[in-house]
Short mmCIF file of C-alpha atoms in Angstrom, two decimals:
data_model
loop_
_atom_site.label_atom_id
_atom_site.label_comp_id
_atom_site.label_asym_id
_atom_site.label_seq_id
_atom_site.Cartn_x
_atom_site.Cartn_y
_atom_site.Cartn_z
CA UNK P 1 -10.34 20.05 -6.55
CA UNK P 2 -6.53 20.14 -6.46
CA UNK P 3 -5.11 17.80 -3.86
CA UNK P 4 -1.82 17.79 -1.99
CA UNK P 5 -0.59 14.21 -1.97
CA UNK P 6 2.45 14.68 0.24
CA UNK P 7 2.95 12.23 3.08
CA UNK P 8 3.99 13.40 6.55
CA UNK P 9 2.20 11.06 8.97
CA UNK P 10 2.77 7.39 9.67
CA UNK P 11 0.04 4.81 9.14
CA UNK P 12 -0.32 4.43 12.91
CA UNK P 13 -0.76 8.18 13.40
CA UNK P 14 -3.36 8.33 10.64
CA UNK P 15 -5.24 5.35 12.05
CA UNK P 16 -5.38 6.88 15.54
CA UNK P 17 -6.42 10.29 14.17
CA UNK P 18 -9.34 8.92 12.14
CA UNK P 19 -10.40 6.54 14.92
CA UNK P 20 -10.57 9.49 17.34
CA UNK P 21 -12.46 11.65 14.84
CA UNK P 22 -14.93 8.81 14.21
CA UNK P 23 -15.40 8.37 17.96
CA UNK P 24 -16.10 12.08 18.50
CA UNK P 25 -18.49 12.42 15.56
CA UNK P 26 -20.34 9.24 16.57
CA UNK P 27 -20.87 10.78 20.02
CA UNK P 28 -22.52 13.84 18.48
CA UNK P 29 -19.56 16.23 18.46
CA UNK P 30 -19.19 18.58 15.52
CA UNK P 31 -16.00 18.23 13.50
CA UNK P 32 -14.81 21.59 14.86
CA UNK P 33 -15.27 20.49 18.47
CA UNK P 34 -13.65 17.13 17.70
CA UNK P 35 -10.55 18.73 16.16
CA UNK P 36 -10.35 21.30 18.94
CA UNK P 37 -10.49 18.58 21.61
CA UNK P 38 -7.86 16.48 19.86
CA UNK P 39 -5.50 19.42 19.37
CA UNK P 40 -5.62 20.20 23.10
CA UNK P 41 -5.02 16.65 24.29
CA UNK P 42 -1.73 16.10 26.15
CA UNK P 43 0.78 13.84 24.49
CA UNK P 44 -0.63 14.21 20.97
CA UNK P 45 2.07 14.27 18.28
CA UNK P 46 2.77 17.53 16.48
CA UNK P 47 1.72 16.23 13.04
CA UNK P 48 -1.72 15.16 14.24
CA UNK P 49 -2.10 18.48 16.05
CA UNK P 50 -1.11 20.32 12.85
CA UNK P 51 -3.82 18.47 10.88
CA UNK P 52 -6.48 19.26 13.50
CA UNK P 53 -5.45 22.92 13.65
CA UNK P 54 -5.39 23.12 9.85
CA UNK P 55 -8.93 21.75 9.62
CA UNK P 56 -10.09 24.20 12.30
CA UNK P 57 -8.51 27.08 10.41
CA UNK P 58 -10.22 26.02 7.19
CA UNK P 59 -13.61 25.63 8.88
CA UNK P 60 -13.25 29.07 10.45
CA UNK P 61 -12.75 30.56 6.98
CA UNK P 62 -15.94 28.91 5.69
CA UNK P 63 -14.45 25.94 3.85
CA UNK P 64 -15.66 22.35 4.00
CA UNK P 65 -13.82 19.65 5.92
CA UNK P 66 -12.46 18.12 2.70
CA UNK P 67 -11.26 21.47 1.38
CA UNK P 68 -9.73 22.29 4.77
CA UNK P 69 -7.76 19.02 4.65
CA UNK P 70 -5.99 19.97 1.41
CA UNK P 71 -2.33 20.78 1.92
CA UNK P 72 -2.14 19.16 5.37
CA UNK P 73 -0.12 16.14 4.30
CA UNK P 74 -3.13 13.91 3.58
CA UNK P 75 -3.17 11.67 0.52
CA UNK P 76 -5.52 12.04 -2.42
CA UNK P 77 -7.44 8.94 -1.34
CA UNK P 78 -8.03 10.38 2.14
CA UNK P 79 -9.32 13.66 0.71
CA UNK P 80 -11.72 11.90 -1.66
CA UNK P 81 -13.15 9.66 1.09
CA UNK P 82 -13.61 12.63 3.42
CA UNK P 83 -15.26 14.67 0.66
CA UNK P 84 -17.64 11.84 -0.29
CA UNK P 85 -18.54 11.16 3.35
CA UNK P 86 -19.08 14.85 4.04
CA UNK P 87 -21.36 15.29 1.04
CA UNK P 88 -23.27 12.19 2.12
CA UNK P 89 -23.69 13.51 5.65
CA UNK P 90 -21.82 10.57 7.22
CA UNK P 91 -18.41 11.82 8.27
CA UNK P 92 -18.23 9.22 11.05
CA UNK P 93 -18.45 6.41 8.49
CA UNK P 94 -15.79 8.04 6.32
CA UNK P 95 -13.43 8.42 9.27
CA UNK P 96 -14.03 4.79 10.25
CA UNK P 97 -13.21 3.62 6.71
CA UNK P 98 -9.91 5.50 6.82
CA UNK P 99 -9.11 4.32 10.37
CA UNK P 100 -9.61 0.67 9.35
CA UNK P 101 -7.57 1.15 6.18
CA UNK P 102 -4.53 2.63 7.91
CA UNK P 103 -4.75 0.26 10.86
CA UNK P 104 -4.52 -2.68 8.45
CA UNK P 105 -1.56 -1.12 6.68
CA UNK P 106 0.23 -0.40 9.96
CA UNK P 107 -0.31 -3.91 11.33
CA UNK P 108 0.73 -5.61 8.09
CA UNK P 109 3.94 -3.56 7.80
CA UNK P 110 4.77 -4.24 11.44
CA UNK P 111 4.32 -7.97 10.90
CA UNK P 112 6.42 -7.88 7.73
CA UNK P 113 9.25 -5.98 9.46
CA UNK P 114 9.19 -8.35 12.42
CA UNK P 115 9.22 -11.41 10.16
CA UNK P 116 12.07 -10.06 8.02
CA UNK P 117 14.55 -9.50 10.87
CA UNK P 118 15.97 -13.03 10.84
CA UNK P 119 16.25 -13.48 7.04
CA UNK P 120 17.87 -10.03 6.69
CA UNK P 121 20.43 -10.89 9.39
CA UNK P 122 21.04 -14.19 7.61
CA UNK P 123 21.56 -12.45 4.25
CA UNK P 124 24.09 -9.98 5.66
CA UNK P 125 25.95 -12.67 7.61
CA UNK P 126 26.18 -14.81 4.47
CA UNK P 127 27.46 -11.86 2.43
CA UNK P 128 30.07 -10.79 4.99
CA UNK P 129 31.27 -14.34 5.66
CA UNK P 130 31.23 -15.35 2.01
CA UNK P 131 33.06 -12.29 0.69
CA UNK P 132 35.55 -12.22 3.59
CA UNK P 133 36.46 -15.93 3.55
CA UNK P 134 36.62 -16.01 -0.24
CA UNK P 135 38.95 -12.98 -0.29
CA UNK P 136 41.13 -14.55 2.42
CA UNK P 137 41.46 -17.81 0.50
CA UNK P 138 42.27 -15.90 -2.66
CA UNK P 139 45.04 -13.98 -0.85
CA UNK P 140 46.78 -17.22 0.26
CA UNK P 141 46.41 -18.90 -3.13
CA UNK P 142 49.95 -19.43 -4.51
CA UNK P 143 48.72 -19.23 -8.09
CA UNK P 144 47.03 -15.84 -7.50
CA UNK P 145 48.94 -12.65 -8.11
CA UNK P 146 49.84 -10.06 -5.45
CA UNK P 147 46.85 -8.06 -4.24
CA UNK P 148 44.38 -10.66 -5.54
CA UNK P 149 42.72 -10.93 -2.11
CA UNK P 150 42.07 -7.18 -1.90
CA UNK P 151 40.78 -7.15 -5.45
CA UNK P 152 38.37 -10.02 -4.68
CA UNK P 153 37.16 -8.24 -1.53
CA UNK P 154 36.59 -4.96 -3.40
CA UNK P 155 34.78 -6.81 -6.19
CA UNK P 156 32.47 -8.45 -3.64
CA UNK P 157 31.70 -5.12 -1.99
CA UNK P 158 30.91 -3.54 -5.35
CA UNK P 159 28.41 -6.31 -6.12
CA UNK P 160 26.81 -5.83 -2.68
CA UNK P 161 26.45 -2.08 -3.33
CA UNK P 162 24.93 -2.82 -6.74
CA UNK P 163 22.45 -5.18 -5.05
CA UNK P 164 21.54 -2.49 -2.49
CA UNK P 165 21.01 0.03 -5.27
CA UNK P 166 18.82 -2.44 -7.18
CA UNK P 167 16.68 -3.03 -4.07
CA UNK P 168 16.26 0.72 -3.45
CA UNK P 169 15.38 1.32 -7.10
CA UNK P 170 12.88 -1.56 -6.92
CA UNK P 171 11.20 -0.09 -3.82
CA UNK P 172 11.02 3.35 -5.44
CA UNK P 173 9.57 1.82 -8.61
CA UNK P 174 6.92 -0.08 -6.63
CA UNK P 175 5.87 3.09 -4.82
CA UNK P 176 5.76 5.03 -8.07
CA UNK P 177 3.63 2.37 -9.78
CA UNK P 178 1.32 2.12 -6.78
CA UNK P 179 0.76 5.87 -6.86
CA UNK P 180 0.33 5.94 -10.65
CA UNK P 181 -2.17 3.05 -10.52
CA UNK P 182 -4.75 5.32 -8.89
CA UNK P 183 -5.01 7.32 -12.11
CA UNK P 184 -4.09 4.75 -14.76
CA UNK P 185 -6.38 1.85 -15.62
CA UNK P 186 -3.55 0.08 -17.49
CA UNK P 187 -1.09 0.18 -14.58
CA UNK P 188 -3.82 -0.72 -12.10
CA UNK P 189 -4.87 -3.73 -14.20
CA UNK P 190 -1.25 -4.92 -14.34
CA UNK P 191 -0.77 -4.56 -10.58
CA UNK P 192 -3.95 -6.55 -9.97
CA UNK P 193 -2.20 -9.56 -11.48
CA UNK P 194 0.72 -9.45 -9.02
CA UNK P 195 0.39 -12.38 -6.56
CA UNK P 196 -0.64 -11.42 -2.99
CA UNK P 197 -0.27 -7.67 -3.62
CA UNK P 198 -2.82 -7.51 -6.46
CA UNK P 199 -5.73 -9.13 -4.58
CA UNK P 200 -4.96 -6.98 -1.54
CA UNK P 201 -5.16 -3.78 -3.61
CA UNK P 202 -8.34 -4.90 -5.38
CA UNK P 203 -10.20 -5.89 -2.20
CA UNK P 204 -9.17 -2.67 -0.49
CA UNK P 205 -10.41 -0.57 -3.42
CA UNK P 206 -13.73 -2.43 -3.67
CA UNK P 207 -14.29 -2.08 0.08
CA UNK P 208 -13.86 1.71 -0.13
CA UNK P 209 -16.00 1.88 -3.26
CA UNK P 210 -18.87 -0.02 -1.63
CA UNK P 211 -18.68 1.98 1.60
CA UNK P 212 -18.67 5.37 -0.11
CA UNK P 213 -21.32 4.32 -2.66
CA UNK P 214 -23.62 3.38 0.22
CA UNK P 215 -22.94 6.71 1.95
CA UNK P 216 -23.79 8.61 -1.22
CA UNK P 217 -26.99 6.60 -1.77
CA UNK P 218 -28.21 7.27 1.77
CA UNK P 219 -27.65 10.99 1.26
CA UNK P 220 -30.30 10.96 -1.46
CA UNK P 221 -28.13 12.53 -4.15
CA UNK P 222 -28.01 11.74 -7.85
CA UNK P 223 -26.97 8.22 -8.84
CA UNK P 224 -24.41 9.55 -11.32
CA UNK P 225 -22.74 11.67 -8.63
CA UNK P 226 -22.76 8.80 -6.14
CA UNK P 227 -21.22 6.47 -8.72
CA UNK P 228 -18.42 8.87 -9.65
CA UNK P 229 -17.61 9.85 -6.06
CA UNK P 230 -17.40 6.20 -5.03
CA UNK P 231 -15.03 5.56 -7.93
CA UNK P 232 -12.77 8.40 -6.84
CA UNK P 233 -12.69 7.13 -3.26
CA UNK P 234 -11.73 3.64 -4.48
CA UNK P 235 -8.35 5.08 -5.54
CA UNK P 236 -8.12 2.56 -8.37
CA UNK P 237 -7.39 3.49 -11.97
CA UNK P 238 -9.55 0.66 -13.31
CA UNK P 239 -12.56 1.48 -11.14
CA UNK P 240 -12.07 5.23 -11.56
CA UNK P 241 -12.09 5.04 -15.37
CA UNK P 242 -15.20 2.83 -15.37
CA UNK P 243 -17.11 5.06 -12.95
CA UNK P 244 -16.27 8.27 -14.79
CA UNK P 245 -17.67 6.81 -17.99
CA UNK P 246 -20.57 5.25 -16.11
CA UNK P 247 -21.46 8.55 -14.42
CA UNK P 248 -21.91 10.19 -17.81
CA UNK P 249 -24.15 7.32 -18.93
CA UNK P 250 -26.21 7.47 -15.73
CA UNK P 251 -26.66 11.22 -16.11
CA UNK P 252 -27.89 10.57 -19.67
CA UNK P 253 -30.61 8.23 -18.38
CA UNK P 254 -29.04 4.77 -18.68
CA UNK P 255 -29.77 2.21 -15.98
CA UNK P 256 -27.15 0.97 -13.53
CA UNK P 257 -27.49 -2.48 -15.10
CA UNK P 258 -26.34 -1.13 -18.46
CA UNK P 259 -23.51 0.80 -16.84
CA UNK P 260 -22.26 -2.30 -15.03
CA UNK P 261 -22.50 -4.33 -18.22
CA UNK P 262 -20.28 -1.79 -19.98
CA UNK P 263 -17.74 -1.57 -17.14
CA UNK P 264 -15.55 -4.36 -18.53
CA UNK P 265 -13.34 -5.99 -15.91
CA UNK P 266 -13.49 -3.11 -13.44
CA UNK P 267 -15.80 -5.05 -11.11
CA UNK P 268 -16.07 -8.78 -10.36
CA UNK P 269 -18.97 -10.54 -12.06
CA UNK P 270 -20.84 -11.48 -8.89
CA UNK P 271 -20.47 -7.93 -7.57
CA UNK P 272 -21.90 -6.41 -10.78
CA UNK P 273 -24.74 -8.93 -10.93
CA UNK P 274 -25.75 -8.31 -7.31
CA UNK P 275 -25.75 -4.53 -7.70
CA UNK P 276 -27.78 -4.77 -10.91
CA UNK P 277 -30.40 -6.97 -9.23
CA UNK P 278 -30.47 -4.72 -6.16
CA UNK P 279 -31.04 -1.69 -8.38
CA UNK P 280 -34.06 -3.38 -9.92
CA UNK P 281 -35.51 -4.39 -6.54
CA UNK P 282 -34.79 -1.04 -4.89
CA UNK P 283 -32.36 -2.38 -2.28
CA UNK P 284 -29.14 -0.94 -3.63
CA UNK P 285 -28.01 0.63 -0.35
CA UNK P 286 -28.46 -2.67 1.52
CA UNK P 287 -26.53 -4.59 -1.14
CA UNK P 288 -23.71 -2.02 -1.09
CA UNK P 289 -23.49 -2.39 2.71
CA UNK P 290 -23.23 -6.18 2.41
CA UNK P 291 -20.50 -5.97 -0.21
CA UNK P 292 -18.65 -3.38 1.87
CA UNK P 293 -18.62 -5.82 4.79
CA UNK P 294 -17.54 -8.67 2.51
CA UNK P 295 -14.64 -6.77 0.97
CA UNK P 296 -13.51 -5.40 4.34
CA UNK P 297 -13.10 -9.00 5.51
CA UNK P 298 -11.51 -10.03 2.20
CA UNK P 299 -9.11 -7.10 2.44
CA UNK P 300 -8.11 -8.09 5.98
CA UNK P 301 -7.48 -11.67 4.83
CA UNK P 302 -5.42 -10.45 1.86
CA UNK P 303 -3.32 -8.24 4.13
CA UNK P 304 -2.72 -11.16 6.51
CA UNK P 305 -1.68 -13.40 3.63
CA UNK P 306 0.64 -10.75 2.21
CA UNK P 307 2.23 -10.15 5.62
CA UNK P 308 2.67 -13.91 6.07
CA UNK P 309 4.32 -14.64 2.73
CA UNK P 310 6.62 -11.64 2.32
CA UNK P 311 9.06 -12.75 5.07
CA UNK P 312 8.96 -16.29 3.67
CA UNK P 313 9.96 -15.04 0.22
CA UNK P 314 12.81 -13.01 1.72
CA UNK P 315 13.87 -16.04 3.78
CA UNK P 316 14.00 -18.14 0.60
CA UNK P 317 16.14 -15.46 -1.01
CA UNK P 318 18.40 -15.51 2.08
CA UNK P 319 18.87 -19.27 1.75
CA UNK P 320 19.75 -18.84 -1.92
CA UNK P 321 22.36 -16.18 -1.02
CA UNK P 322 23.77 -18.48 1.66
CA UNK P 323 24.02 -21.41 -0.75
CA UNK P 324 25.74 -19.19 -3.33
CA UNK P 325 28.29 -18.02 -0.74
CA UNK P 326 28.99 -21.61 0.35
CA UNK P 327 29.69 -22.54 -3.27
CA UNK P 328 31.87 -19.43 -3.67
CA UNK P 329 33.95 -20.42 -0.61
CA UNK P 330 34.16 -24.01 -1.81
CA UNK P 331 35.46 -22.98 -5.24
CA UNK P 332 37.96 -20.58 -3.63
CA UNK P 333 39.20 -23.37 -1.35
CA UNK P 334 39.48 -25.73 -4.30
CA UNK P 335 41.49 -23.09 -6.16
CA UNK P 336 43.88 -22.81 -3.18
CA UNK P 337 44.39 -26.59 -3.11
CA UNK P 338 45.07 -26.66 -6.84
CA UNK P 339 47.55 -23.80 -6.43
CA UNK P 340 49.52 -25.69 -3.78
CA UNK P 341 49.48 -28.87 -5.88
CA UNK P 342 50.77 -26.96 -8.91
CA UNK P 343 53.54 -25.50 -6.75
CA UNK P 344 54.59 -28.95 -5.52
CA UNK P 345 54.75 -30.26 -9.09
CA UNK P 346 57.07 -27.43 -10.08
CA UNK P 347 59.61 -28.26 -7.30
#
């Protein structure tokens, strides 16, 4: 299954789309009727309408919902969750998982942006004031050569542009690593160690894994297929690698206990132990539902913590920039005083 991973919808638009689809399917509407109703609603944005119309077109040609979603601007994770939910006969649950996921992302980003307004204003004020005052003091310094003020101002602007470029490169690198982590166990394991961000990614992946695993179990399919599909939906390189290997072992007749034992650090110890015991007692679907609920709450807490600390870290950086600019102005002022004193001594 080749997936189009382009992004064309905001987190808020995705959350509203999946919440509406979950609401329609829960009320007994078929996915075709749900998409048709959404596409005809007044005030709906053109991107959401395009997704609904694309799914309708795919269904009309005999394709599944997941296959119809390919090429409509949905991410790989979305396509895998939809495919797993569709095969398990629980599209409503799959849509709800995606709605909760994107709602959390939208709310956390909104909180981060709101919290970063003041520190970002402070950073730019400190830079403008620091560079401007320092350049002005340099221009009136008797010991400085002609054009020294302009040179100092240009030098400050160059450093600001370099800082902007570094920030943009850092953001692009983070996005690239985040995307690569879904297919690389090494990168995913490294990102799991990043404070605040790592736990948030891990809890989110485990919540999706547990939800989709439960859906697959209730559908009555093969354990190996359920295990692999849940790993794909987790969108985690570590979990994906472990479940691909585990699916082969399950298909060969190994027990889930053995598979979990050979999964390394892909799953937390208490999670693996609980699933192994539930497999023995025949209550695997109930245990998966409990862990899905647990990791949904843990994911929400991780998102809240990340959204709380990001502005604080930026604010600390803003204070450091402000302190550096104060020192820069102080040294420039001291240089001016020394220049005047040297001039008086030469009279």
